[in-house]
Coordinates of C-alpha atoms and ligand atoms in Angstrom, one line a residue:
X1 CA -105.2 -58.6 -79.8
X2 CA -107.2 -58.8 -76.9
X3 CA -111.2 -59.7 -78.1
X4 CA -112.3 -56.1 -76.1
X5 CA -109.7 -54.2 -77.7
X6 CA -110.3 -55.1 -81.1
X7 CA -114.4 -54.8 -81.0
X8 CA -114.0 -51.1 -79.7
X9 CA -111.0 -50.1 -81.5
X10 CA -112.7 -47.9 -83.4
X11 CA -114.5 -45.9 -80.7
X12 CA -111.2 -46.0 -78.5
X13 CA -109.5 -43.9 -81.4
X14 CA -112.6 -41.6 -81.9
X15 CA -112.7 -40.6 -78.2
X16 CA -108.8 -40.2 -78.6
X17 CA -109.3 -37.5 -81.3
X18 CA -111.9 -35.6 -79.4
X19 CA -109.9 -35.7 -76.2
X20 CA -106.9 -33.9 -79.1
X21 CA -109.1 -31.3 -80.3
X22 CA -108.9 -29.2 -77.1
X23 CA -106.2 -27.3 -76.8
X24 CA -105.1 -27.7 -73.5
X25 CA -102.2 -25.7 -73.4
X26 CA -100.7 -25.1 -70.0
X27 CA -98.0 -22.7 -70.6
X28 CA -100.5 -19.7 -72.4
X29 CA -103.4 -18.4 -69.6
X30 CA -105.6 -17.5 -73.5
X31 CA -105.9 -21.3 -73.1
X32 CA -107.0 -21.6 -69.7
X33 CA -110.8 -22.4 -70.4
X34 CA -109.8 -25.8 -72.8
X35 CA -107.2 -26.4 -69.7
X36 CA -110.4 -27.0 -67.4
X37 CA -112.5 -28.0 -70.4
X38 CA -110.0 -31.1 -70.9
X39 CA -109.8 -31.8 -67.2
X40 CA -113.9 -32.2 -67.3
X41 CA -113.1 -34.4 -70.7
X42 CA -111.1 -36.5 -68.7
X43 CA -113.3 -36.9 -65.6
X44 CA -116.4 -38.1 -68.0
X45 CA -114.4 -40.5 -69.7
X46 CA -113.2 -42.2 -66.0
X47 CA -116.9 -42.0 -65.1
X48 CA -117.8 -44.2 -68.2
X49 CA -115.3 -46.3 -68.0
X50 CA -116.5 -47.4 -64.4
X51 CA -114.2 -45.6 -62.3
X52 CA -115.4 -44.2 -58.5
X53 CA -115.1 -41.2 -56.2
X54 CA -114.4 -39.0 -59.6
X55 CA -113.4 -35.6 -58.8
X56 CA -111.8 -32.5 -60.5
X57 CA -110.0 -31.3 -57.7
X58 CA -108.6 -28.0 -57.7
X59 CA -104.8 -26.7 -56.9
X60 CA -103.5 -23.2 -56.8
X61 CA -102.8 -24.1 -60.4
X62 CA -104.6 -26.1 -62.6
X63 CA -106.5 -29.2 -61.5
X64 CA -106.1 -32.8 -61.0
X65 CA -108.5 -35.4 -61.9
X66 CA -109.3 -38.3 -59.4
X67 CA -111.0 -42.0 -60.0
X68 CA -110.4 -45.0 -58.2
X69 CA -111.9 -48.5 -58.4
X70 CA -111.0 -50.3 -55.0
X71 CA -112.1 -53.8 -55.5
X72 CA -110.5 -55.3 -51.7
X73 CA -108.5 -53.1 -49.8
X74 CA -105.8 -56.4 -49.0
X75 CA -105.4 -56.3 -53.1
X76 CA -102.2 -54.0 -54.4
X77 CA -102.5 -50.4 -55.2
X78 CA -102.1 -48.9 -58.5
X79 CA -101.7 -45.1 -58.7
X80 CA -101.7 -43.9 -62.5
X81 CA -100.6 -40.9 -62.9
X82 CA -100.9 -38.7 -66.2
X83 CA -100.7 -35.0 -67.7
X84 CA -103.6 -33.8 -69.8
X85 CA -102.1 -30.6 -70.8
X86 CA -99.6 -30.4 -73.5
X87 CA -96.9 -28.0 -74.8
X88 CA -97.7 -25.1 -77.2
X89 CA -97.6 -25.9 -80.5
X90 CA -95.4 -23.5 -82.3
X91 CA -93.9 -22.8 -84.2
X92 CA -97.3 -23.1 -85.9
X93 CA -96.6 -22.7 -89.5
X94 CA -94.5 -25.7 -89.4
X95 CA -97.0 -27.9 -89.0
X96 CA -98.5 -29.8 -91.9
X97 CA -102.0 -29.7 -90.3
X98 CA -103.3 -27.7 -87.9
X99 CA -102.7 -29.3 -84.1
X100 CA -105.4 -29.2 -83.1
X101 CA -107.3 -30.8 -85.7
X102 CA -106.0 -34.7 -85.9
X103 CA -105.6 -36.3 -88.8
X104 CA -104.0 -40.2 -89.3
X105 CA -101.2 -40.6 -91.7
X106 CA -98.8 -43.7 -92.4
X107 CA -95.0 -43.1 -91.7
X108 CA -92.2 -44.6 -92.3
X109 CA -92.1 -45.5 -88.9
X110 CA -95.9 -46.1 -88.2
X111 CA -96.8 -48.4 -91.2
X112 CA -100.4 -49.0 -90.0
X113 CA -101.1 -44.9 -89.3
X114 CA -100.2 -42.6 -86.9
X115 CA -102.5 -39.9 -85.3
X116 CA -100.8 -36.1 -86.0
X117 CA -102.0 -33.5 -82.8
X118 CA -100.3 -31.7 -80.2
X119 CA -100.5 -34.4 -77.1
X120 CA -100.8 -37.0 -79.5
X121 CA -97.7 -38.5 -77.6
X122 CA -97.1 -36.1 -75.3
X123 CA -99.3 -37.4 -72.9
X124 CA -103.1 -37.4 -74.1
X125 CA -102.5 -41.0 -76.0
X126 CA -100.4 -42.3 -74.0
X127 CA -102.6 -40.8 -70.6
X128 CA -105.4 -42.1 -72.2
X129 CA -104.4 -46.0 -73.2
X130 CA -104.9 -46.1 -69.1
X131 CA -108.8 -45.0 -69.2
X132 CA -109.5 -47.6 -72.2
X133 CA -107.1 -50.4 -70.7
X134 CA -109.1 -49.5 -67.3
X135 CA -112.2 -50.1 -69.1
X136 CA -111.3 -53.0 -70.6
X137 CA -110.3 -54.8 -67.3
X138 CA -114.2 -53.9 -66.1
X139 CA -115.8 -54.9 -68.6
X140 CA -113.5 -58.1 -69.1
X141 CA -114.0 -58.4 -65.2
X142 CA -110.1 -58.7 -65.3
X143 CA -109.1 -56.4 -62.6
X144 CA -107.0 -57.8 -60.5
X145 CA -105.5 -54.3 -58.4
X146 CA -106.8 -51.6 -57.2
X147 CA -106.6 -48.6 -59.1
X148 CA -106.3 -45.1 -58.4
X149 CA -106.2 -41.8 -61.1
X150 CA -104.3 -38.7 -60.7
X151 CA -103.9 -37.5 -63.8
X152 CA -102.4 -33.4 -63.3
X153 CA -103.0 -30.5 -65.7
X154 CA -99.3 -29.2 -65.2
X155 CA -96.9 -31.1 -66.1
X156 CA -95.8 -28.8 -68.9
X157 CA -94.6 -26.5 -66.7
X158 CA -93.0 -27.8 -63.8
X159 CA -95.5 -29.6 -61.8
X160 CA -95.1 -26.7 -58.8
X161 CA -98.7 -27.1 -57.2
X162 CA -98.7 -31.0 -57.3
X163 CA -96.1 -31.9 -54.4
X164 CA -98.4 -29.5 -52.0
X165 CA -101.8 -31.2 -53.7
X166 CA -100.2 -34.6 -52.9
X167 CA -98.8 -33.5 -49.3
X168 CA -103.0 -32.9 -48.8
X169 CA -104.0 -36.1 -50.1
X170 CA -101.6 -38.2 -48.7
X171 CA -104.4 -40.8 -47.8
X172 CA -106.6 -41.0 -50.7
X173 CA -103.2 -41.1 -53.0
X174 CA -101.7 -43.9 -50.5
X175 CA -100.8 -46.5 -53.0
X176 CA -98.2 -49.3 -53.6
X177 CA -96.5 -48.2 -57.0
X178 CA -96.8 -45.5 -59.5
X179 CA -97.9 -46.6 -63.1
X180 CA -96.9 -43.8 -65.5
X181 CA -96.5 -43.8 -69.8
X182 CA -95.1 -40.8 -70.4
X183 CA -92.1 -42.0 -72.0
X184 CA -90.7 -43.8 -74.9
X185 CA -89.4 -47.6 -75.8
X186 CA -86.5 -48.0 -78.5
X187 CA -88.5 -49.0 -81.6
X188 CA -91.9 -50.6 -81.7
X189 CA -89.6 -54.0 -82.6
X190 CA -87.0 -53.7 -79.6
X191 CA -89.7 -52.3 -76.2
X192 CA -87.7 -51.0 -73.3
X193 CA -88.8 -49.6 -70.1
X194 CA -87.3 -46.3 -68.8
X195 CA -85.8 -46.8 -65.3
X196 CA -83.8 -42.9 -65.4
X197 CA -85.6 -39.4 -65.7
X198 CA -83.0 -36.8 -65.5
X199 CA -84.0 -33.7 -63.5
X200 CA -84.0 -29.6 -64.8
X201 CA -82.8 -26.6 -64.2
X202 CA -84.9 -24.2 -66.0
X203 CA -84.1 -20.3 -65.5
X204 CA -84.1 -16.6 -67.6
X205 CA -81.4 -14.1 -68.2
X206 CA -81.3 -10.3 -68.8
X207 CA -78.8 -8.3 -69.6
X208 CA -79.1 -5.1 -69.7
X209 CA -76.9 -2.1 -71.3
X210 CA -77.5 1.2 -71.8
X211 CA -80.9 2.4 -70.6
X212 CA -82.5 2.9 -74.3
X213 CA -82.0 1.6 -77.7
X214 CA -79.1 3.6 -79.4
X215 CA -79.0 4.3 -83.0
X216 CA -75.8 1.6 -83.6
X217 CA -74.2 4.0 -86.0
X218 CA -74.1 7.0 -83.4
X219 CA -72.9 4.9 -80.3
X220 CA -72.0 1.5 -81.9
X221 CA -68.4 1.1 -81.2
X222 CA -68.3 2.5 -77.6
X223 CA -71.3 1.3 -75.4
X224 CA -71.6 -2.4 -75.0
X225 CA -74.4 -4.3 -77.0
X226 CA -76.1 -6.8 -74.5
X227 CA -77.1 -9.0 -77.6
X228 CA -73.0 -9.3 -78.3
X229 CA -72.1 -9.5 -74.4
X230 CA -75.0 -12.3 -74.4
X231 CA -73.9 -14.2 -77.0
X232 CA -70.2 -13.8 -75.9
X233 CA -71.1 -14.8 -72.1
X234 CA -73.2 -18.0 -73.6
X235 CA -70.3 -18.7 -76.0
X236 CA -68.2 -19.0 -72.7
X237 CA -70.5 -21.6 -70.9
X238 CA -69.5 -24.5 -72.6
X239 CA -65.7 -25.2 -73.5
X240 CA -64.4 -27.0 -76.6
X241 CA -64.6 -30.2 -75.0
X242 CA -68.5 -29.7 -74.4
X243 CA -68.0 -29.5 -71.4
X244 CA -69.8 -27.0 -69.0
X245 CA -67.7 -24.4 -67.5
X246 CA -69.7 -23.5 -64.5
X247 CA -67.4 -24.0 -61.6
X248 CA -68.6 -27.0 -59.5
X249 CA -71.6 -28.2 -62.1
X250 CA -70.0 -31.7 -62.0
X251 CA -68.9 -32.1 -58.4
X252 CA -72.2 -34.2 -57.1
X253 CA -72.8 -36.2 -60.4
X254 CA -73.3 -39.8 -59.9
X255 CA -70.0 -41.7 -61.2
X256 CA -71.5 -44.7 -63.2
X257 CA -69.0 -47.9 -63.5
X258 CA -67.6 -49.0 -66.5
X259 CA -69.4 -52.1 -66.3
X260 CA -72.7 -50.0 -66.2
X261 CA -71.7 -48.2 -68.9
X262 CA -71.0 -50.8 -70.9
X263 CA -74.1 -52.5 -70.8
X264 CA -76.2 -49.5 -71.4
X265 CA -74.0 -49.1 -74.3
X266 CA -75.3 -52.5 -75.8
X267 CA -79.2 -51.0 -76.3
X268 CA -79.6 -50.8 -79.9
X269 CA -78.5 -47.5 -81.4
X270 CA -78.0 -46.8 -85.2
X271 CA -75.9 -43.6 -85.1
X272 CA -76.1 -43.4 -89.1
X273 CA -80.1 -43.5 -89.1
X274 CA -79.7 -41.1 -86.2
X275 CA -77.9 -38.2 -88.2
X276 CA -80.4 -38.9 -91.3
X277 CA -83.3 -38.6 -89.2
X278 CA -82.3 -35.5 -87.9
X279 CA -80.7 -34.0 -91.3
X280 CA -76.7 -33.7 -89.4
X281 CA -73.7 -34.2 -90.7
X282 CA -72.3 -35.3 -87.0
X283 CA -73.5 -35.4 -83.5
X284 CA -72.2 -33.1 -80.8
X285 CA -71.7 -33.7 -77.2
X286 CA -69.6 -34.0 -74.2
X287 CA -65.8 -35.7 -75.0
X288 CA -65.6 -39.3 -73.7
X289 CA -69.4 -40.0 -74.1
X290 CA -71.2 -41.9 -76.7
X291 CA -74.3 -40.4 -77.5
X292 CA -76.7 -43.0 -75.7
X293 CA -74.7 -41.7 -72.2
X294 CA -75.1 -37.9 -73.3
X295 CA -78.9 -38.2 -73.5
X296 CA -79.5 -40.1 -70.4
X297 CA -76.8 -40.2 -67.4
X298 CA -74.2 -36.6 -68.1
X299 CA -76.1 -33.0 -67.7
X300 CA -76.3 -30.6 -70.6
X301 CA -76.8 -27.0 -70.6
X302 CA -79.1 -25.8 -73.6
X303 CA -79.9 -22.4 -74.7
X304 CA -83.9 -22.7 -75.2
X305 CA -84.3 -19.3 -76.5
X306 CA -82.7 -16.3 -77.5
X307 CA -84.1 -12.4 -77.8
X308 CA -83.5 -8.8 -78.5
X309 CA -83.1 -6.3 -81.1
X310 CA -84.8 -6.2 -84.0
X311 CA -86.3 -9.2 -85.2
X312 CA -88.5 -7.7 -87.9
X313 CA -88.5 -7.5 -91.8
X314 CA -85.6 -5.6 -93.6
X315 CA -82.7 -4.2 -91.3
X316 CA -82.9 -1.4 -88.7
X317 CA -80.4 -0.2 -87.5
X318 CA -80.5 -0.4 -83.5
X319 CA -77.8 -1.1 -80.5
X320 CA -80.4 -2.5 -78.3
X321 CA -81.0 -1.9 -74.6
X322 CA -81.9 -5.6 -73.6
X323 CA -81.0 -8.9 -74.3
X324 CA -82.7 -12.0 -72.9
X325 CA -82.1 -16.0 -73.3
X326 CA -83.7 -18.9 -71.7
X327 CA -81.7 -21.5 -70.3
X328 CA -82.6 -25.2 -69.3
X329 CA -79.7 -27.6 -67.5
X330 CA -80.2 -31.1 -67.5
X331 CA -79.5 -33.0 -64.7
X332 CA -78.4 -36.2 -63.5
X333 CA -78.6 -38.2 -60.1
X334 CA -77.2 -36.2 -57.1
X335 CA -77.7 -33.0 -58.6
X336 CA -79.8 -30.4 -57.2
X337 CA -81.8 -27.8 -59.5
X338 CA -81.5 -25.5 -56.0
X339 CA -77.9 -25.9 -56.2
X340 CA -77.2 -25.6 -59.7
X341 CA -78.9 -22.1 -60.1
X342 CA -76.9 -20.8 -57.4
X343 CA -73.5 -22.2 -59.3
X344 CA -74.8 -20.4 -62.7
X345 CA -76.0 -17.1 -61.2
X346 CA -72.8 -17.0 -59.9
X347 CA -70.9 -17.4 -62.3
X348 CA -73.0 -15.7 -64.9
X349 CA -72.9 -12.6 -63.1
X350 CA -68.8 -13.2 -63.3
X351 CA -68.7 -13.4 -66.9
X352 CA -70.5 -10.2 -67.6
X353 CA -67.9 -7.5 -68.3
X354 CA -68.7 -4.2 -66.5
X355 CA -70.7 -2.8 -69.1
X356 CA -73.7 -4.3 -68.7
X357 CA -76.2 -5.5 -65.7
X358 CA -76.8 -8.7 -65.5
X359 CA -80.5 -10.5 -63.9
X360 CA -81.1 -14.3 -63.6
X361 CA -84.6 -15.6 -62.7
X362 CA -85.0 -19.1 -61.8
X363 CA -88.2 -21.2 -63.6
X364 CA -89.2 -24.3 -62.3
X365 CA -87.2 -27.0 -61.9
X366 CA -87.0 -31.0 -61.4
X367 CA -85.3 -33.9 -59.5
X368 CA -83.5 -36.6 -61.3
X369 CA -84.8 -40.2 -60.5
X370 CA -83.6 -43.4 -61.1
X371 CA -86.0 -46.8 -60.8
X372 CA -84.4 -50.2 -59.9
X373 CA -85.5 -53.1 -62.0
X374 CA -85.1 -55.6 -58.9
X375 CA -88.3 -55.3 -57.8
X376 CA -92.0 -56.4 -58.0
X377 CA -92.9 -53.3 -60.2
X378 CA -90.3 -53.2 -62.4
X379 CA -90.6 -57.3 -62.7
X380 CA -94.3 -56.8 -64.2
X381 CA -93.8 -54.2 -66.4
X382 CA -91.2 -56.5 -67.9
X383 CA -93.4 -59.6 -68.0
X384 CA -96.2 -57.4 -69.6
X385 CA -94.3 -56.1 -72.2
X386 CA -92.5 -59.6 -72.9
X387 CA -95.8 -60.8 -73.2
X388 CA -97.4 -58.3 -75.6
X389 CA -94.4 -57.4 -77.9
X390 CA -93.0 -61.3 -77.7
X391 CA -89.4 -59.9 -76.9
X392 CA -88.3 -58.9 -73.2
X393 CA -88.0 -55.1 -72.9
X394 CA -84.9 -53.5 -72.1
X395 CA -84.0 -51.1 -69.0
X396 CA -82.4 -48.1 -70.0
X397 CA -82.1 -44.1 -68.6
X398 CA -84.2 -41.3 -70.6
X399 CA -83.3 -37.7 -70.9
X400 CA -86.2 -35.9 -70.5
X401 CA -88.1 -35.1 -67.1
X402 CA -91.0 -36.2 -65.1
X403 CA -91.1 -33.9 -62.2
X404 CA -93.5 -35.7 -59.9
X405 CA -91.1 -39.1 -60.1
X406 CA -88.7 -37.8 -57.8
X407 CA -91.1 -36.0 -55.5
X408 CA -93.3 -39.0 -54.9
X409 CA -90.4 -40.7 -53.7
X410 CA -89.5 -37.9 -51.8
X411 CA -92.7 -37.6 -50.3
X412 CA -94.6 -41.0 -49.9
X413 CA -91.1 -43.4 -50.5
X414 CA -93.5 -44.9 -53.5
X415 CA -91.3 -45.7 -56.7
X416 CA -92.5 -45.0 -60.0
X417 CA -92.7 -47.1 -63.4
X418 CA -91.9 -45.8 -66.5
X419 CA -94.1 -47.9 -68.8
X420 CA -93.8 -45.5 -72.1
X421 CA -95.0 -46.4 -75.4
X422 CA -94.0 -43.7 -77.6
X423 CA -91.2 -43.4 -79.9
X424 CA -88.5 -41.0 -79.5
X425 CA -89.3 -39.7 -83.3
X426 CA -92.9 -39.0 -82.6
X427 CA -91.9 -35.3 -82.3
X428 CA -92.7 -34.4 -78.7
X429 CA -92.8 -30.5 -78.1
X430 CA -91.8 -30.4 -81.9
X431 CA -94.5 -29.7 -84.9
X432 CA -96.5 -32.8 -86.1
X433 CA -96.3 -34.9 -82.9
X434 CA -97.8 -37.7 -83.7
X435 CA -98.5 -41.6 -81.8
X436 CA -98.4 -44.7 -83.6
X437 CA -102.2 -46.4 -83.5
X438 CA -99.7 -49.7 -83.3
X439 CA -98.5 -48.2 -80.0
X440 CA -101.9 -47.0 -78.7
X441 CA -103.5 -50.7 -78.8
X442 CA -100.4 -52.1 -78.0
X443 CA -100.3 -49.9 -74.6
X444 CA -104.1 -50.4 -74.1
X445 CA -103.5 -54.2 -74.3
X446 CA -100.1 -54.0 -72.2
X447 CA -101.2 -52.1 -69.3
X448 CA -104.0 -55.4 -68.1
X449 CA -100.9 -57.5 -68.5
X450 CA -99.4 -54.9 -66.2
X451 CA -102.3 -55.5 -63.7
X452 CA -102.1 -58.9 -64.1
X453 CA -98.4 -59.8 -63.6
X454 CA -98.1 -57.3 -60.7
X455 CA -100.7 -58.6 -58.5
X456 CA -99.3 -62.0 -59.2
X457 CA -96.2 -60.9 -57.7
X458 CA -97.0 -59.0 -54.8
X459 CA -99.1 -61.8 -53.5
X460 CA -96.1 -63.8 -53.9
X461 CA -93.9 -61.7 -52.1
X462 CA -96.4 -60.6 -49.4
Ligands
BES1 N1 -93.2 -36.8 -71.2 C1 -92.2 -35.8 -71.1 C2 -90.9 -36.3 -70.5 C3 -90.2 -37.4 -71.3 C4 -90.3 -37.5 -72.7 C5 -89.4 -38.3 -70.6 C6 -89.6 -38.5 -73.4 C7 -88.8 -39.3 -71.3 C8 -88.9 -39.4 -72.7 C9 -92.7 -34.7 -70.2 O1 -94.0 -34.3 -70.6 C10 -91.8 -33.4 -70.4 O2 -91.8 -32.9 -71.5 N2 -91.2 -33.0 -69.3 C11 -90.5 -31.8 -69.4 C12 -90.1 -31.3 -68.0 C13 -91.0 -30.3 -67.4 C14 -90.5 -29.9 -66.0 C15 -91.3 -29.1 -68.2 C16 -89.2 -31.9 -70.1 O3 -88.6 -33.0 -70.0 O4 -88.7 -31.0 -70.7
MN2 MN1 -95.2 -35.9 -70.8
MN3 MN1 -93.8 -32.9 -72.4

């Protein structure tokens, strides 16, 4: 392990925990005092750790810290972005300690300990490997880029204010490549960089029947129950091929070639330990797909949550009024969230019989991005990893969603890197996240390498 790593390891963990015991939990406004508290957290930390020009600077939502450290201005940009927020944590009384109180435990999986929080993972560890690896390079005198810090307090819910806070900043965010480890490698044996995000389509329903709740023994039988429409209209989304039924969802998906998906098809994948892990007796998923294509290059449709009626103890008898559901599409390259909620509105408001009303509100959404692993960037994140794990990571597509990839892209034609350390079991937006301490000294000691390797390149190719 690097010298500086392994004499503060210790202290690097300690500031971890404290940086998990705020609850910084974007989605709920009770929690908007940690939010800010968390964002002044991080802002210290970047102070101690040498970093310049710090600044908690505000949105329209919550804000983004700044640091930078420009050691020549002819050197290579680094922009590293983050998220110091993190997803609620219920369903609470699933956890085995509290999530906001981390505790280190040894799993299966994480033989040398694992840290348990909310944001353990998801992205406070893995935000935070960037603040120790950046103080490691000082005090090592190792830096070799310059480095910027834009680490957002929104991620967890759609990113909205950040493309208008980047749009304003366009010349103190003016950078070469974006550094990111938000994401996850295959197993802490077999490291793999993420070069696919997909994008999301994130919206509400409502469906409303008569205009009060009925007793279901008076009226049951002749007014519609939107609970029963609701379930009947979601039944009707998907058909028994698993595929979706909205007519055109597929038309602008990106064809892959066989030869693509054959390769990606070679990335390790235990289907057996798979179905264990998660307690199934089989996998489910769209005909003609193994599961490694489901989860990365074909879009889903997933109902996230489903409500009405009476939820309470015992049984009441009730034909409710209202119905709701929340509803998330995956999507792949070429799709458009923009489009796809016009598609399902549509033909939502089709399915409904007569009976009842039907209202669709869109949520935030996200662009699907792909990274090419021809380049400089995607070169040194290779070379770094190959040097730290001893085995040369492989490239392969994610499923899950990183808003701001896409719109930097868009916005400042600046690709990303996807240099995640996580593992795909380390329960993200489930109870008892956790992050392997393997995997937050081995990022810590990566991202230098990272540094390293990529102003090696660049001063090549320039
Ligand atoms: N870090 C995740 C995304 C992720 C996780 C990508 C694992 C690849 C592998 C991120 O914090 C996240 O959860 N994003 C949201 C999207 C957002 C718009 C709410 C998601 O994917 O659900
Ligand atoms: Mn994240
Ligand atoms: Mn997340």
């Amino acid at each position: 392990m690097n010298q500086y790593v392994e004499d503060n390891k210790d202290r690097f963990l300690n500031e971890l925990v404290e940086l998990l015991k705020i609850p910084s939990i974007s989605a709920d406004k009770e929690y908007s005092d940690d939010v800010y508290e968390t964002a002044t957290f991080v802002a210290e930390r970047l102070v101690a750790a040498g970093a310049d020009e710090v600044e908690v600077m505000t949105t329209d939502g919550y804000p983004v810290v700044y640091g930078e450290k420009i050691i020549d201005p002819n050197l290579p940009t680094i922009l590293v972005y983050g998220h110091y927020d993190v997803q609620p944590p219920d369903p609470i009384e699933l956890w085995d300690s509290p999530p906001f109180e981390p505790v280190i435990k040894k799993t299966d999986l994480h033989p040398e300990g694992a840290i348990f929080a909310r944001g353990a993972c998801d992205d406070k560890g893995q935000m935070y490997m960037h603040v120790k690896a950046f103080e490691t390079m000082m005090q090592q005198e190792t830096l070799t880029c310059n480095v910027k810090f834009m680490i957002e307090g929104e991620e967890e819910i759609g990113s909205s204010n950040l493309e208008p806070f980047c749009k304003n900043n366009a010349e103190k965010l003016a950078c070469d490549v974006v550094l990111i480890s938000d994401t996850s490698i295959i197993a802490n044996d077999v490291p793999s960089i993420t070069t696919g995000l997909r994008g999301l389509a994130y919206l509400e329903v409502e469906i409303t029947g008569p205009n009060r709740d009925l007793h279901s023994g008076v009226y049951g039988g002749a007014v519609g129950n939107p609970i029963n429409v609701l379930s009947d209209m979601i039944g009707k989304l998907i058909d028994e091929n698993n595929k979706i039924t909205i007519p055109g969802f597929y038309d602008d998906v990106e064809v892959i070639s066989k030869e693509e998906r054959e390769k990606m098809n070679q990335a390790p994948f235990d289907l057996d330990y798979y179905q264990r892990d998660l307690d199934i007796n089989e996998v489910k998923g769209e005909d003609g797909y193994t599961t490694l294509e489901r989860t990365s290059i074909r879009p889903t449709l997933d109902v996230n949550g489903i409500w009405g009626g009476y939820i309470g103890e015992g049984a009441k008898t009730v034909l409710p009024s209202k119905a709701y559901a929340k509803i998330s599409m995956r999507l792949v390259p070429r799709q458009t969230p923009e489009k796809v909620y016009e598609l399902f509105t549509d033909y939502f408001n089709k399915l409904a019989p007569n009976s009842v009303k039907v209202k669709v509100t869109p949520h935030h959404g996200g662009v699907p991005a792909v990274t090419p692993t021809d380049t400089p960037e995607y070169k040194a994140a290779s070379m770094a990893m190959e040097e730290s794990y001893g085995r040369t990571p492989i490239p392969r597509r994610s499923g899950g969603s990183i808003p701001i990839v896409a719109m930097f892209e868009k916005v400042f034609g600046v690709k990303s890197v996807l240099m995640g350390f996580g593992l795909d079991s380390d329960a993200i937006h489930s109870p008892n996240e956790h992050y392997g301490l393997f995997n937050y000294y081995k990022g810590i000691e990566t991202i230098p390498l990272y540094f390293k390797y990529y102003a090696d390149l660049k001063s090549k190719t320039a």
